Short mmCIF file of N, CA and C in Angstrom, two decimals:
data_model
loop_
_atom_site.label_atom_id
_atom_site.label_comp_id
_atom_site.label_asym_id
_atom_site.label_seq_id
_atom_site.Cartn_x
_atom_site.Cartn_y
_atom_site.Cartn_z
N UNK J 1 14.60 14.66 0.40
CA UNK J 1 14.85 13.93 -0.83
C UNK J 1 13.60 14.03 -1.71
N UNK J 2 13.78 14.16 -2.64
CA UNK J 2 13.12 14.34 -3.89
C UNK J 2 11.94 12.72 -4.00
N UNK J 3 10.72 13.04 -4.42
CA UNK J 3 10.12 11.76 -4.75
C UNK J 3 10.42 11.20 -5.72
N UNK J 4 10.59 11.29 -6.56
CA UNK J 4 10.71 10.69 -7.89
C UNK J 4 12.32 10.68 -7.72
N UNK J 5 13.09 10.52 -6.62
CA UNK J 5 14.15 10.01 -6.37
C UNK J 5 14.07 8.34 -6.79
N UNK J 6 14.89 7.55 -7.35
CA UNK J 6 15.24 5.68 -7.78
C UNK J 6 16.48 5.61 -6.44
N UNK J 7 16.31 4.97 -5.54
CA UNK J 7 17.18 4.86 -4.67
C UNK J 7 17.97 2.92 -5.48
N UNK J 8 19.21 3.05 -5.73
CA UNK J 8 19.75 1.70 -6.37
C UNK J 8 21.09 2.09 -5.40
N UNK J 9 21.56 0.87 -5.32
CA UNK J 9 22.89 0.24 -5.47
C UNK J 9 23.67 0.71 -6.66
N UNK J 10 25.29 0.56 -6.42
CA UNK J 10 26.01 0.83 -8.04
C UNK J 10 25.38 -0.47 -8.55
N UNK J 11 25.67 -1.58 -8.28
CA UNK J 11 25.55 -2.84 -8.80
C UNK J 11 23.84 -3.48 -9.31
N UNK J 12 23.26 -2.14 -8.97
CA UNK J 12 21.53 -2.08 -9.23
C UNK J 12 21.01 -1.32 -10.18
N UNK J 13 22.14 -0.27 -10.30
CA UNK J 13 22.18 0.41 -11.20
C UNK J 13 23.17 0.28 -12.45
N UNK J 14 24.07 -0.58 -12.26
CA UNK J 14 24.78 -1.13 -13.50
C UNK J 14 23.82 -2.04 -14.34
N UNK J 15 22.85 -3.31 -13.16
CA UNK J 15 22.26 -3.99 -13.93
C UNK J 15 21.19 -3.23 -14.69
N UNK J 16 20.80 -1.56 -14.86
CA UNK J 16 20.15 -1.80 -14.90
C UNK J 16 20.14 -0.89 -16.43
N UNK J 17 21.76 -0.49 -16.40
CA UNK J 17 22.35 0.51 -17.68
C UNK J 17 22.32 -0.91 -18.81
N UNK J 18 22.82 -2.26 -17.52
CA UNK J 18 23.16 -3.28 -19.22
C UNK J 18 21.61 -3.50 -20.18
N UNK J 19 20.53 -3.79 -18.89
CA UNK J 19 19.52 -4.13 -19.69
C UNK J 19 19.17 -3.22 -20.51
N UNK J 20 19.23 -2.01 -20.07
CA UNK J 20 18.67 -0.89 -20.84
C UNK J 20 19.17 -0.75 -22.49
N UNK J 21 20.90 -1.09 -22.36
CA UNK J 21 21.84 -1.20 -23.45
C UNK J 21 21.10 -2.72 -24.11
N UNK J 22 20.73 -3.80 -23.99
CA UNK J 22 20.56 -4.93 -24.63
C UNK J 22 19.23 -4.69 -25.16
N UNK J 23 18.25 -4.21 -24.49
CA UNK J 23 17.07 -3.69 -25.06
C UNK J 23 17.10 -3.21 -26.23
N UNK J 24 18.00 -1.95 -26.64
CA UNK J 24 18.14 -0.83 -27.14
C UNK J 24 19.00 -1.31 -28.62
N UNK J 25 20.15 -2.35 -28.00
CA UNK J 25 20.94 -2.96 -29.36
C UNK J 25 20.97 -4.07 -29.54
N UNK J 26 20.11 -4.98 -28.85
CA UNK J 26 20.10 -6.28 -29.34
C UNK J 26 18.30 -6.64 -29.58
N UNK J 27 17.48 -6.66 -28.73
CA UNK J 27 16.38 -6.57 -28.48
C UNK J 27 15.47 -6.31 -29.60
N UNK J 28 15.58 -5.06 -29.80
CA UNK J 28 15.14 -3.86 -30.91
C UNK J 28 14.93 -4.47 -32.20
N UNK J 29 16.30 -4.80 -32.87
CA UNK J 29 16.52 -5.46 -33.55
C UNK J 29 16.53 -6.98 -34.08
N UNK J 30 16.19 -8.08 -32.83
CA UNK J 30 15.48 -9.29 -33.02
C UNK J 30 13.91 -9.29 -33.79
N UNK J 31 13.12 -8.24 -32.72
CA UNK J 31 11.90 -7.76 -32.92
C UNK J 31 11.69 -6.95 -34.64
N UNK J 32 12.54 -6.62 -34.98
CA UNK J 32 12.19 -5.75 -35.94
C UNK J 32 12.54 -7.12 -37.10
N UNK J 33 13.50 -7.68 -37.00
CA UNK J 33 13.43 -9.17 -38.08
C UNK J 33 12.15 -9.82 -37.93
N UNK J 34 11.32 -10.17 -36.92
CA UNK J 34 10.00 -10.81 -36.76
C UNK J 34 9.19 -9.85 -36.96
N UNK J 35 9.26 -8.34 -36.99
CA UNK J 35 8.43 -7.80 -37.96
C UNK J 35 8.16 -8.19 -38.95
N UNK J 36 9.71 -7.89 -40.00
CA UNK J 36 9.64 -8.01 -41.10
C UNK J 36 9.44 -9.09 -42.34
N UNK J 37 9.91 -10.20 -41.08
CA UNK J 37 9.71 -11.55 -41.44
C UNK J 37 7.85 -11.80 -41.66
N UNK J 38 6.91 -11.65 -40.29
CA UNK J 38 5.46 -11.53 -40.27
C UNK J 38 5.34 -10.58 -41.36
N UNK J 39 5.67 -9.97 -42.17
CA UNK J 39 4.96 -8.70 -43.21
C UNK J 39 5.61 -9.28 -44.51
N UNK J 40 6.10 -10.46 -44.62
CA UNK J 40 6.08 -11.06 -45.73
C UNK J 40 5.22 -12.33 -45.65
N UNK J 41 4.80 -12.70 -45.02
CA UNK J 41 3.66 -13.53 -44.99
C UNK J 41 2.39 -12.87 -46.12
N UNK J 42 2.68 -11.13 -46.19
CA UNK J 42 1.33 -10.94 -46.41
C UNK J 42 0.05 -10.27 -45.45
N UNK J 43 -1.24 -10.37 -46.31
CA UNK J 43 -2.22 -9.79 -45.19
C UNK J 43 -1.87 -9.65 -43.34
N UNK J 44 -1.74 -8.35 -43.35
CA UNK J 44 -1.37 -8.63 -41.67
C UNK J 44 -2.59 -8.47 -40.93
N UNK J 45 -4.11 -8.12 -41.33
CA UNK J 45 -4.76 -7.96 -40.65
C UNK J 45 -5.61 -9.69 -40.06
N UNK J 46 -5.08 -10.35 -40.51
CA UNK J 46 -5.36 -11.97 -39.69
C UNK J 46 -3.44 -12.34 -39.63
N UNK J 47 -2.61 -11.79 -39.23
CA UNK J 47 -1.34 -12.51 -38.90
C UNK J 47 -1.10 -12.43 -37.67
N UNK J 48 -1.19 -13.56 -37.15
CA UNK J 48 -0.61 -13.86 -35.90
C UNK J 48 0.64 -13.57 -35.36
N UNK J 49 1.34 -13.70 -36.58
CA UNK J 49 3.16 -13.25 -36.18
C UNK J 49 3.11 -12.23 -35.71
N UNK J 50 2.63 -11.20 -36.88
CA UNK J 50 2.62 -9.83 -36.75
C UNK J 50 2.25 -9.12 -35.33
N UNK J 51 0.86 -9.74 -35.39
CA UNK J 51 0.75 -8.90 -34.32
C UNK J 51 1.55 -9.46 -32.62
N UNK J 52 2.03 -10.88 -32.83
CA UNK J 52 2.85 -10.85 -31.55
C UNK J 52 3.88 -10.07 -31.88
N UNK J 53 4.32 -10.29 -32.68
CA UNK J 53 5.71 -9.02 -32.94
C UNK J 53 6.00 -7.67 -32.22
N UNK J 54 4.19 -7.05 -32.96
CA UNK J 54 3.93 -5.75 -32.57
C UNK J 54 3.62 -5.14 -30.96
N UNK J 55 3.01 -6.47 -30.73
CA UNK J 55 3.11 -6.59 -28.89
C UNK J 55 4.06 -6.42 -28.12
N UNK J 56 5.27 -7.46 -28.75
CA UNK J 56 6.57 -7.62 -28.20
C UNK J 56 7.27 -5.90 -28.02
N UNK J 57 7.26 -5.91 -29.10
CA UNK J 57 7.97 -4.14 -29.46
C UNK J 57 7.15 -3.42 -28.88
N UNK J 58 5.64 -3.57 -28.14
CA UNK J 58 5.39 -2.43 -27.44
C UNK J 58 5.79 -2.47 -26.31
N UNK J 59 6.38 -4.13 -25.93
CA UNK J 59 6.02 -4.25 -24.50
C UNK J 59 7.63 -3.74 -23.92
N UNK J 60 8.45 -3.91 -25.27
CA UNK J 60 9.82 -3.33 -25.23
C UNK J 60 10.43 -1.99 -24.86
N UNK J 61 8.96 -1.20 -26.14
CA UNK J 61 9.75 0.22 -25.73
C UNK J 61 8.95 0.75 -24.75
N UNK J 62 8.12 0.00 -23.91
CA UNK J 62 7.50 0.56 -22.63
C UNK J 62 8.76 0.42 -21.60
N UNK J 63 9.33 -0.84 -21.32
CA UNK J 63 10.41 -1.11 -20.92
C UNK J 63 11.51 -0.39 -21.20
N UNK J 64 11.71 0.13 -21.73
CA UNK J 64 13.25 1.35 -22.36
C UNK J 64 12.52 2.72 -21.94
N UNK J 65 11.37 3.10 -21.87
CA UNK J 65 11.12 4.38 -21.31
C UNK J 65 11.54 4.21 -19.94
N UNK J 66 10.27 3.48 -19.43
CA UNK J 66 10.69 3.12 -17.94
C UNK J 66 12.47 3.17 -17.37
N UNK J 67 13.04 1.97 -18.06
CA UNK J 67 14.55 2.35 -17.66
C UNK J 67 15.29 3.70 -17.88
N UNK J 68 15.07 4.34 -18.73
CA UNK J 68 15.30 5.45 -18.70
C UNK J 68 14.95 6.51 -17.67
N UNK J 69 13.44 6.46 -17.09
CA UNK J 69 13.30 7.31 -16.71
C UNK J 69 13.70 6.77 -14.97
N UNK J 70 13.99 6.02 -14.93
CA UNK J 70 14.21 5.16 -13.09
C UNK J 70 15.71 6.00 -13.88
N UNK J 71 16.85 5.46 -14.88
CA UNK J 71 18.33 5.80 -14.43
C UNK J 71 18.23 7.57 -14.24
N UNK J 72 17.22 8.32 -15.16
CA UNK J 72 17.32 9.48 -14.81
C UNK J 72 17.40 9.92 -13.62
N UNK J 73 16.65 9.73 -12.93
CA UNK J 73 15.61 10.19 -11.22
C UNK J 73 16.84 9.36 -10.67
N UNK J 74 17.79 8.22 -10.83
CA UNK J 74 18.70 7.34 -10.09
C UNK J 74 19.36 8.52 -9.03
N UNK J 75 19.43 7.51 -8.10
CA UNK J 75 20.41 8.27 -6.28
C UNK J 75 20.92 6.80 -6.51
N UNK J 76 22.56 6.66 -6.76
CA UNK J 76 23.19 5.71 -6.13
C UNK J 76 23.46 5.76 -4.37
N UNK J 77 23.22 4.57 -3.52
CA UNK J 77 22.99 4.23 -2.52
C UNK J 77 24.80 4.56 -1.97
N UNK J 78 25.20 5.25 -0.89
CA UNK J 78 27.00 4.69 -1.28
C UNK J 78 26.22 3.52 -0.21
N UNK J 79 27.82 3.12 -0.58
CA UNK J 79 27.99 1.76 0.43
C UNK J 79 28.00 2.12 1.90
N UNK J 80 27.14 0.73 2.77
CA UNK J 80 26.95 1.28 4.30
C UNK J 80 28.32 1.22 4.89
N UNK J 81 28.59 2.53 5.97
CA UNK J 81 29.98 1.97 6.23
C UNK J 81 29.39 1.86 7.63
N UNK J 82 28.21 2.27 8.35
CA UNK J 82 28.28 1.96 9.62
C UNK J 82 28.55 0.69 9.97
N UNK J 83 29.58 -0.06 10.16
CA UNK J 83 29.46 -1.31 11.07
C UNK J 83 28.71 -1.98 12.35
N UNK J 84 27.76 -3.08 12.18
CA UNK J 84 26.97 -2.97 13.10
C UNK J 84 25.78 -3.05 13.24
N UNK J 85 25.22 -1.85 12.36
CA UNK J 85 24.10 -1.01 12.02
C UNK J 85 22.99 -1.30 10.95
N UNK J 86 22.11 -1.42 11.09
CA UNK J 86 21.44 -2.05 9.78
C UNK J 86 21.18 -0.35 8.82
N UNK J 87 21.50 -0.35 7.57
CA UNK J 87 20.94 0.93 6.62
C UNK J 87 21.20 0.51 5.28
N UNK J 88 20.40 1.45 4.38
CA UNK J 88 20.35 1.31 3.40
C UNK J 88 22.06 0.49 2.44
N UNK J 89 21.73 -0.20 1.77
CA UNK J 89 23.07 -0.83 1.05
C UNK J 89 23.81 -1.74 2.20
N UNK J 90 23.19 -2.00 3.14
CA UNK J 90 24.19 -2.88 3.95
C UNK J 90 23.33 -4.48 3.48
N UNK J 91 24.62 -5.93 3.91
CA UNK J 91 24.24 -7.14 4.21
C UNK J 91 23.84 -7.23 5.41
N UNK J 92 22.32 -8.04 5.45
CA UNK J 92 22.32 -8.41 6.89
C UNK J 92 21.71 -9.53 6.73
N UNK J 93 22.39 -10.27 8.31
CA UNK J 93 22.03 -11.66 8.45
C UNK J 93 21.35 -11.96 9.59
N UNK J 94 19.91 -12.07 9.73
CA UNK J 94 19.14 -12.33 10.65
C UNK J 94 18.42 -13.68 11.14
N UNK J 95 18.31 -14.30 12.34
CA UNK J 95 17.43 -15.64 12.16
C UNK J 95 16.07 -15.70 12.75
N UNK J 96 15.23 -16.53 12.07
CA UNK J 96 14.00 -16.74 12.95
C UNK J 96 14.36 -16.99 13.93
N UNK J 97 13.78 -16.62 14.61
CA UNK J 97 14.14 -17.46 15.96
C UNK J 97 12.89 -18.33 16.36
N UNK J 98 12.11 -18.87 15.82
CA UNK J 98 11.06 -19.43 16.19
C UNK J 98 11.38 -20.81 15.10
N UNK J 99 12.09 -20.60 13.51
CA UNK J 99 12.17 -22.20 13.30
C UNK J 99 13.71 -22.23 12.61
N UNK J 100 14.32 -21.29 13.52
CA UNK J 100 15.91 -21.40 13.80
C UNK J 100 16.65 -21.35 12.18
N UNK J 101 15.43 -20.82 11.42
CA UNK J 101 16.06 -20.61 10.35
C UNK J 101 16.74 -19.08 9.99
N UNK J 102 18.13 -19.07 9.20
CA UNK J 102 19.13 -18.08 8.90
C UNK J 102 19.05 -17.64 7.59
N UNK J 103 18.50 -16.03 7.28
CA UNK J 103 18.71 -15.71 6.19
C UNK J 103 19.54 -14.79 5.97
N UNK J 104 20.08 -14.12 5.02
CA UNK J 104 20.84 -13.32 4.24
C UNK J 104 19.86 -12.70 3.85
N UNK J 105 19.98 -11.21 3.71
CA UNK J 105 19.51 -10.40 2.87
C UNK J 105 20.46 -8.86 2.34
N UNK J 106 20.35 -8.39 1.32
CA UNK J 106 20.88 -6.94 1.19
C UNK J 106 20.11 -6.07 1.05
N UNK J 107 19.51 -4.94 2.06
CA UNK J 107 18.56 -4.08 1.79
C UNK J 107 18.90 -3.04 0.77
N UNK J 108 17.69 -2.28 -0.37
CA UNK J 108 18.07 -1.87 -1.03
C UNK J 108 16.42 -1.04 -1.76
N UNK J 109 16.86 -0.02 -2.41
CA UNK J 109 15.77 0.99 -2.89
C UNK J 109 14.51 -0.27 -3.09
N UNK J 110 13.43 0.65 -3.49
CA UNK J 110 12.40 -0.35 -3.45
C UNK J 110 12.44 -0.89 -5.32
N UNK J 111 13.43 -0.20 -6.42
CA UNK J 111 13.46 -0.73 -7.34
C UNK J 111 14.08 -1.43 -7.63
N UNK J 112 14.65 -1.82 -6.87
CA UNK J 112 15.94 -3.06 -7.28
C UNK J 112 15.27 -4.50 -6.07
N UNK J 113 14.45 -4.15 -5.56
CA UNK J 113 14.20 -5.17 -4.36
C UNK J 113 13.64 -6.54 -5.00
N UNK J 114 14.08 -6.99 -4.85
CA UNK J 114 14.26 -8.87 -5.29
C UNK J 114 14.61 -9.69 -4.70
N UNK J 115 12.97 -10.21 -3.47
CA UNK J 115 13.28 -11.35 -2.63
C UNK J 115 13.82 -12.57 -2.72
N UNK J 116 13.58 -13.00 -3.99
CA UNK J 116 14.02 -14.09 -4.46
C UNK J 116 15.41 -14.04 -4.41
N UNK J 117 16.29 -12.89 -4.78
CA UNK J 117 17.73 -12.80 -4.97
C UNK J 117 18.17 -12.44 -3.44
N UNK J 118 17.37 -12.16 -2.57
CA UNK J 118 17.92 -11.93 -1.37
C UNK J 118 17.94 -10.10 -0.93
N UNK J 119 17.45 -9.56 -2.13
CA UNK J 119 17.21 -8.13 -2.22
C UNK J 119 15.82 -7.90 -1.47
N UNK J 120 15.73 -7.07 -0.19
CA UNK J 120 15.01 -6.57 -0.18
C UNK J 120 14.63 -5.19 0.08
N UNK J 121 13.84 -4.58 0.08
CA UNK J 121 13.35 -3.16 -0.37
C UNK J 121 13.65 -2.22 1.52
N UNK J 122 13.74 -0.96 1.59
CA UNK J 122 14.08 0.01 2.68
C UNK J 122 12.36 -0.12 2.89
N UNK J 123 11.52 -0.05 2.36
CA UNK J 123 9.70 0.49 2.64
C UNK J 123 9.32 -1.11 2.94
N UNK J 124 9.62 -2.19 2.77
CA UNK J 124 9.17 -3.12 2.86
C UNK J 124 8.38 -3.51 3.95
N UNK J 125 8.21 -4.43 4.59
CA UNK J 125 7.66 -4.58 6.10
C UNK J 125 8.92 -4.58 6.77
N UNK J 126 9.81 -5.67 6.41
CA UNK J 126 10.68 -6.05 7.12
C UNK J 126 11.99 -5.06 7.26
N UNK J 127 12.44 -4.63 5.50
CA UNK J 127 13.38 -3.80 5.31
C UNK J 127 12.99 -2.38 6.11
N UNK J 128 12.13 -2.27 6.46
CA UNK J 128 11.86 -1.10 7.40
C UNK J 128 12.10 -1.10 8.95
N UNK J 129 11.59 -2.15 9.51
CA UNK J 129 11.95 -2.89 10.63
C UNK J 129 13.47 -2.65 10.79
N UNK J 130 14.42 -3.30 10.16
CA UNK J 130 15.59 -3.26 10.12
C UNK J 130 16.49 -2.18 10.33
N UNK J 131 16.00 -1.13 9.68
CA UNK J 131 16.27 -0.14 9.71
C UNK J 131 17.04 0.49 10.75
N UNK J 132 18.45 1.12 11.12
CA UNK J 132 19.47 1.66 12.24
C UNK J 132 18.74 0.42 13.34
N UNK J 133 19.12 -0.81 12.95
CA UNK J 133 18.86 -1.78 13.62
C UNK J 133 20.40 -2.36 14.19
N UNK J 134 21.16 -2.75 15.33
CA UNK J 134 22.16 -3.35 15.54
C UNK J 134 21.75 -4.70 15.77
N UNK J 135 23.35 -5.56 15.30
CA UNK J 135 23.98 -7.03 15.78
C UNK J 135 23.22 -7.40 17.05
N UNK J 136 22.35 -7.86 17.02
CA UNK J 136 21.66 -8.49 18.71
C UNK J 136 20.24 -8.20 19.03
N UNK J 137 19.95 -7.23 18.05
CA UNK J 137 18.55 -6.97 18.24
C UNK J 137 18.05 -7.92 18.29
N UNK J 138 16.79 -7.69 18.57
CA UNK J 138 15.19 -8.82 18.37
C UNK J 138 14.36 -7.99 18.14
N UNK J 139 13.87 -7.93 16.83
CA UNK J 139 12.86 -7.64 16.01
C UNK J 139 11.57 -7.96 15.92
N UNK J 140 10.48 -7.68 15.84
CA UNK J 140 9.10 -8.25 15.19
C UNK J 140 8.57 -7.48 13.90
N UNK J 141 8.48 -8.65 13.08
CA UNK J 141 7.64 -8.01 11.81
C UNK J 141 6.12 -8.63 11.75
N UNK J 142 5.39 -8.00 11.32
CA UNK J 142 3.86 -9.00 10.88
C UNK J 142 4.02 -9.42 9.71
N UNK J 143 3.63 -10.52 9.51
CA UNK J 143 3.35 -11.58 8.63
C UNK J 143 1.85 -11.30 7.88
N UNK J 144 2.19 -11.96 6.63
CA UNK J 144 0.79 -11.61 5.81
C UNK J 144 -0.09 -12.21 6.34
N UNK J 145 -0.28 -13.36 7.40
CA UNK J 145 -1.43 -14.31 8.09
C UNK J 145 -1.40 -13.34 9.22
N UNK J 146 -0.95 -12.37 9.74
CA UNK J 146 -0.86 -11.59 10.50
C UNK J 146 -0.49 -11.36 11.34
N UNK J 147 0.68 -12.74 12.27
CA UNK J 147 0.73 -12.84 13.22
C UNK J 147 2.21 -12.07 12.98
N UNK J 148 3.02 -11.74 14.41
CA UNK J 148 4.16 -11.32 14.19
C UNK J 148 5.76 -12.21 14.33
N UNK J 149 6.50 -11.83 13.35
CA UNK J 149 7.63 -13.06 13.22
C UNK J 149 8.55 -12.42 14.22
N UNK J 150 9.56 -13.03 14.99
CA UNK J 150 10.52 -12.77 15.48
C UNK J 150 11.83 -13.00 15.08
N UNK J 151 12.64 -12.14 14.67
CA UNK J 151 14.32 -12.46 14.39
C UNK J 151 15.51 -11.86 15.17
N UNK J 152 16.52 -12.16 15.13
CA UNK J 152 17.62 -12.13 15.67
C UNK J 152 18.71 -11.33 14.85
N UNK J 153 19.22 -9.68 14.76
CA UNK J 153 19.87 -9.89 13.95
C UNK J 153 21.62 -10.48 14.32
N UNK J 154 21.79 -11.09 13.06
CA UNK J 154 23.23 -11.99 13.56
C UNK J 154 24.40 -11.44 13.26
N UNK J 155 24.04 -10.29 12.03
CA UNK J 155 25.46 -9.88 11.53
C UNK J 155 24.99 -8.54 10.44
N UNK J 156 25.66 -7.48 10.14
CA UNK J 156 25.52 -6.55 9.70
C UNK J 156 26.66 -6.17 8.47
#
Protein backbone atom coordinates (compact mmCIF):
# COMPACT_ATOMS: atom_id res chain seq x y z
CA UNK A 1 0.00 0.00 0.00
CA UNK A 2 0.95 3.25 -1.01
CA UNK A 3 2.02 5.91 1.86
CA UNK A 4 0.27 8.71 1.21
CA UNK A 5 -2.60 6.20 1.16
CA UNK A 6 -5.96 8.17 3.77
CA UNK A 7 -7.27 4.90 5.06
CA UNK A 8 -11.36 6.22 6.04
CA UNK A 9 -14.50 4.58 6.50
CA UNK A 10 -17.44 5.43 3.79
CA UNK A 11 -19.02 7.28 6.68
CA UNK A 12 -15.36 9.05 7.33
CA UNK A 13 -15.15 9.84 4.19
CA UNK A 14 -18.63 11.23 3.55
CA UNK A 15 -18.00 13.39 6.66
CA UNK A 16 -15.39 14.48 5.20
CA UNK A 17 -16.76 15.42 1.30
CA UNK A 18 -19.64 17.48 3.51
CA UNK A 19 -17.10 19.57 5.33
CA UNK A 20 -15.08 20.04 2.46
CA UNK A 21 -18.50 21.14 0.47
CA UNK A 22 -19.51 23.70 3.53
CA UNK A 23 -16.07 25.13 3.58
CA UNK A 24 -16.06 25.74 -0.06
CA UNK A 25 -19.97 27.15 -0.24
CA UNK A 26 -20.88 28.37 2.82
CA UNK A 27 -17.68 29.19 4.77
CA UNK A 28 -15.89 31.07 1.95
CA UNK A 29 -18.44 33.26 1.67
CA UNK A 30 -19.31 34.26 5.44
CA UNK A 31 -15.52 35.18 5.51
CA UNK A 32 -15.49 37.17 2.46
CA UNK A 33 -18.69 39.47 3.94
CA UNK A 34 -16.29 40.13 7.11
CA UNK A 35 -13.79 40.99 4.67
CA UNK A 36 -15.64 43.31 3.08
CA UNK A 37 -17.50 44.55 5.85
CA UNK A 38 -13.64 45.21 7.86
CA UNK A 39 -12.52 47.21 4.45
CA UNK A 40 -15.19 49.62 4.94
CA UNK A 41 -14.19 50.60 8.19
CA UNK A 42 -11.29 52.07 6.28
CA UNK A 43 -7.47 52.11 7.12
CA UNK A 44 -6.80 48.37 7.34
CA UNK A 45 -3.38 48.65 8.44
CA UNK A 46 -4.59 49.13 12.39
CA UNK A 47 -8.06 46.99 11.73
CA UNK A 48 -8.64 44.44 13.84
CA UNK A 49 -11.58 43.02 11.86
CA UNK A 50 -9.59 42.80 8.98
CA UNK A 51 -7.00 41.16 9.90
CA UNK A 52 -9.07 38.43 11.93
CA UNK A 53 -10.92 38.01 8.79
CA UNK A 54 -7.75 37.51 6.88
CA UNK A 55 -6.61 34.84 9.43
CA UNK A 56 -9.86 33.13 9.32
CA UNK A 57 -9.64 32.73 5.39
CA UNK A 58 -6.17 31.52 5.76
CA UNK A 59 -6.90 29.20 8.29
CA UNK A 60 -9.82 28.07 5.84
CA UNK A 61 -8.16 27.57 2.70
CA UNK A 62 -5.37 25.66 4.55
CA UNK A 63 -8.25 23.46 5.60
CA UNK A 64 -9.77 22.92 1.92
CA UNK A 65 -6.27 22.02 0.62
CA UNK A 66 -5.73 19.59 3.25
CA UNK A 67 -9.29 18.01 2.61
CA UNK A 68 -8.66 17.78 -0.68
CA UNK A 69 -5.61 16.33 -0.66
CA UNK A 70 -6.57 13.37 2.33
CA UNK A 71 -10.04 12.73 -0.26
CA UNK A 72 -7.49 12.47 -3.11
CA UNK A 73 -4.88 9.82 -1.57
CA UNK A 74 -8.60 8.37 0.16
CA UNK A 75 -8.70 4.10 0.38
CA UNK A 76 -12.25 3.55 1.57
CA UNK A 77 -11.97 0.87 4.39
CA UNK A 78 -14.83 -1.94 3.09
CA UNK A 79 -16.69 -3.03 5.88
CA UNK A 80 -15.15 -5.88 8.29
CA UNK A 81 -16.92 -8.97 7.44
CA UNK A 82 -14.70 -11.25 9.49
CA UNK A 83 -16.95 -12.11 12.39
CA UNK A 84 -15.18 -12.43 15.54
CA UNK A 85 -12.06 -10.88 14.49
CA UNK A 86 -10.85 -7.57 15.38
CA UNK A 87 -9.72 -5.41 11.74
CA UNK A 88 -9.78 -2.46 10.27
CA UNK A 89 -13.66 -0.91 10.08
CA UNK A 90 -14.93 -3.34 12.60
CA UNK A 91 -16.98 -2.42 16.23
CA UNK A 92 -15.36 -3.66 19.11
CA UNK A 93 -16.32 -4.03 22.57
CA UNK A 94 -13.70 -4.62 25.11
CA UNK A 95 -13.52 -4.36 29.12
CA UNK A 96 -10.98 -3.39 31.61
CA UNK A 97 -10.74 -5.88 33.43
CA UNK A 98 -9.05 -4.32 36.28
CA UNK A 99 -12.01 -1.48 36.95
CA UNK A 100 -14.66 -3.62 35.15
CA UNK A 101 -15.20 -0.88 32.98
CA UNK A 102 -16.89 -1.52 29.15
CA UNK A 103 -16.02 0.38 26.19
CA UNK A 104 -17.11 0.59 22.61
CA UNK A 105 -14.89 1.52 20.09
CA UNK A 106 -14.75 1.50 16.00
CA UNK A 107 -11.26 1.13 14.72
CA UNK A 108 -10.44 3.19 11.87
CA UNK A 109 -7.54 4.96 9.55
CA UNK A 110 -5.48 7.16 11.64
CA UNK A 111 -7.47 10.25 9.92
CA UNK A 112 -10.68 9.84 10.99
CA UNK A 113 -9.55 8.55 14.61
CA UNK A 114 -11.62 10.34 17.27
CA UNK A 115 -11.38 9.08 20.80
CA UNK A 116 -13.76 11.13 22.04
CA UNK A 117 -16.37 9.75 19.41
CA UNK A 118 -15.27 6.28 20.14
CA UNK A 119 -13.03 6.28 16.88
CA UNK A 120 -9.95 4.94 17.24
CA UNK A 121 -6.93 4.84 14.93
CA UNK A 122 -5.30 1.01 13.32
CA UNK A 123 -1.39 2.67 14.50
CA UNK A 124 -2.64 3.67 17.78
CA UNK A 125 -1.33 1.83 20.91
CA UNK A 126 -4.34 0.14 21.47
CA UNK A 127 -5.95 0.04 17.86
CA UNK A 128 -2.87 -1.93 17.04
CA UNK A 129 -3.06 -4.30 19.87
CA UNK A 130 -6.43 -5.21 18.64
CA UNK A 131 -5.58 -5.97 15.63
CA UNK A 132 -6.81 -9.95 14.05
CA UNK A 133 -7.65 -9.97 17.71
CA UNK A 134 -10.74 -12.56 18.63
CA UNK A 135 -14.01 -12.48 21.12
CA UNK A 136 -12.08 -13.72 24.42
CA UNK A 137 -8.83 -12.49 24.09
CA UNK A 138 -6.87 -10.76 26.89
CA UNK A 139 -4.88 -8.09 25.76
CA UNK A 140 -2.20 -5.70 27.28
CA UNK A 141 -1.65 -2.23 26.18
CA UNK A 142 0.84 0.36 27.98
CA UNK A 143 -0.51 3.24 29.35
CA UNK A 144 0.98 6.74 29.11
CA UNK A 145 2.07 6.36 33.13
CA UNK A 146 3.48 3.29 31.68
CA UNK A 147 2.16 0.60 33.29
CA UNK A 148 0.23 -2.02 31.20
CA UNK A 149 -3.76 -2.08 30.97
CA UNK A 150 -5.53 -5.30 30.64
CA UNK A 151 -8.84 -5.94 28.55
CA UNK A 152 -11.16 -8.46 27.62
CA UNK A 153 -12.36 -8.46 24.21
CA UNK A 154 -16.30 -8.89 24.58
CA UNK A 155 -17.63 -8.57 21.16
CA UNK A 156 -16.49 -7.90 17.59
Amino acid sequence: MESNVILLTAEGYEELVNELNNLKSVIRKEIAGKIKIALAFGDISENSEYDEAKNEQAHVEKRITKLEMMLKHAKIIEEHKQKGTVGLGAKVIIKDIEFDEVMEYNLVGSAEADPFKGKISNVSPLGKTLMGKKIGDIIEVDSPAGENIKYEILDV
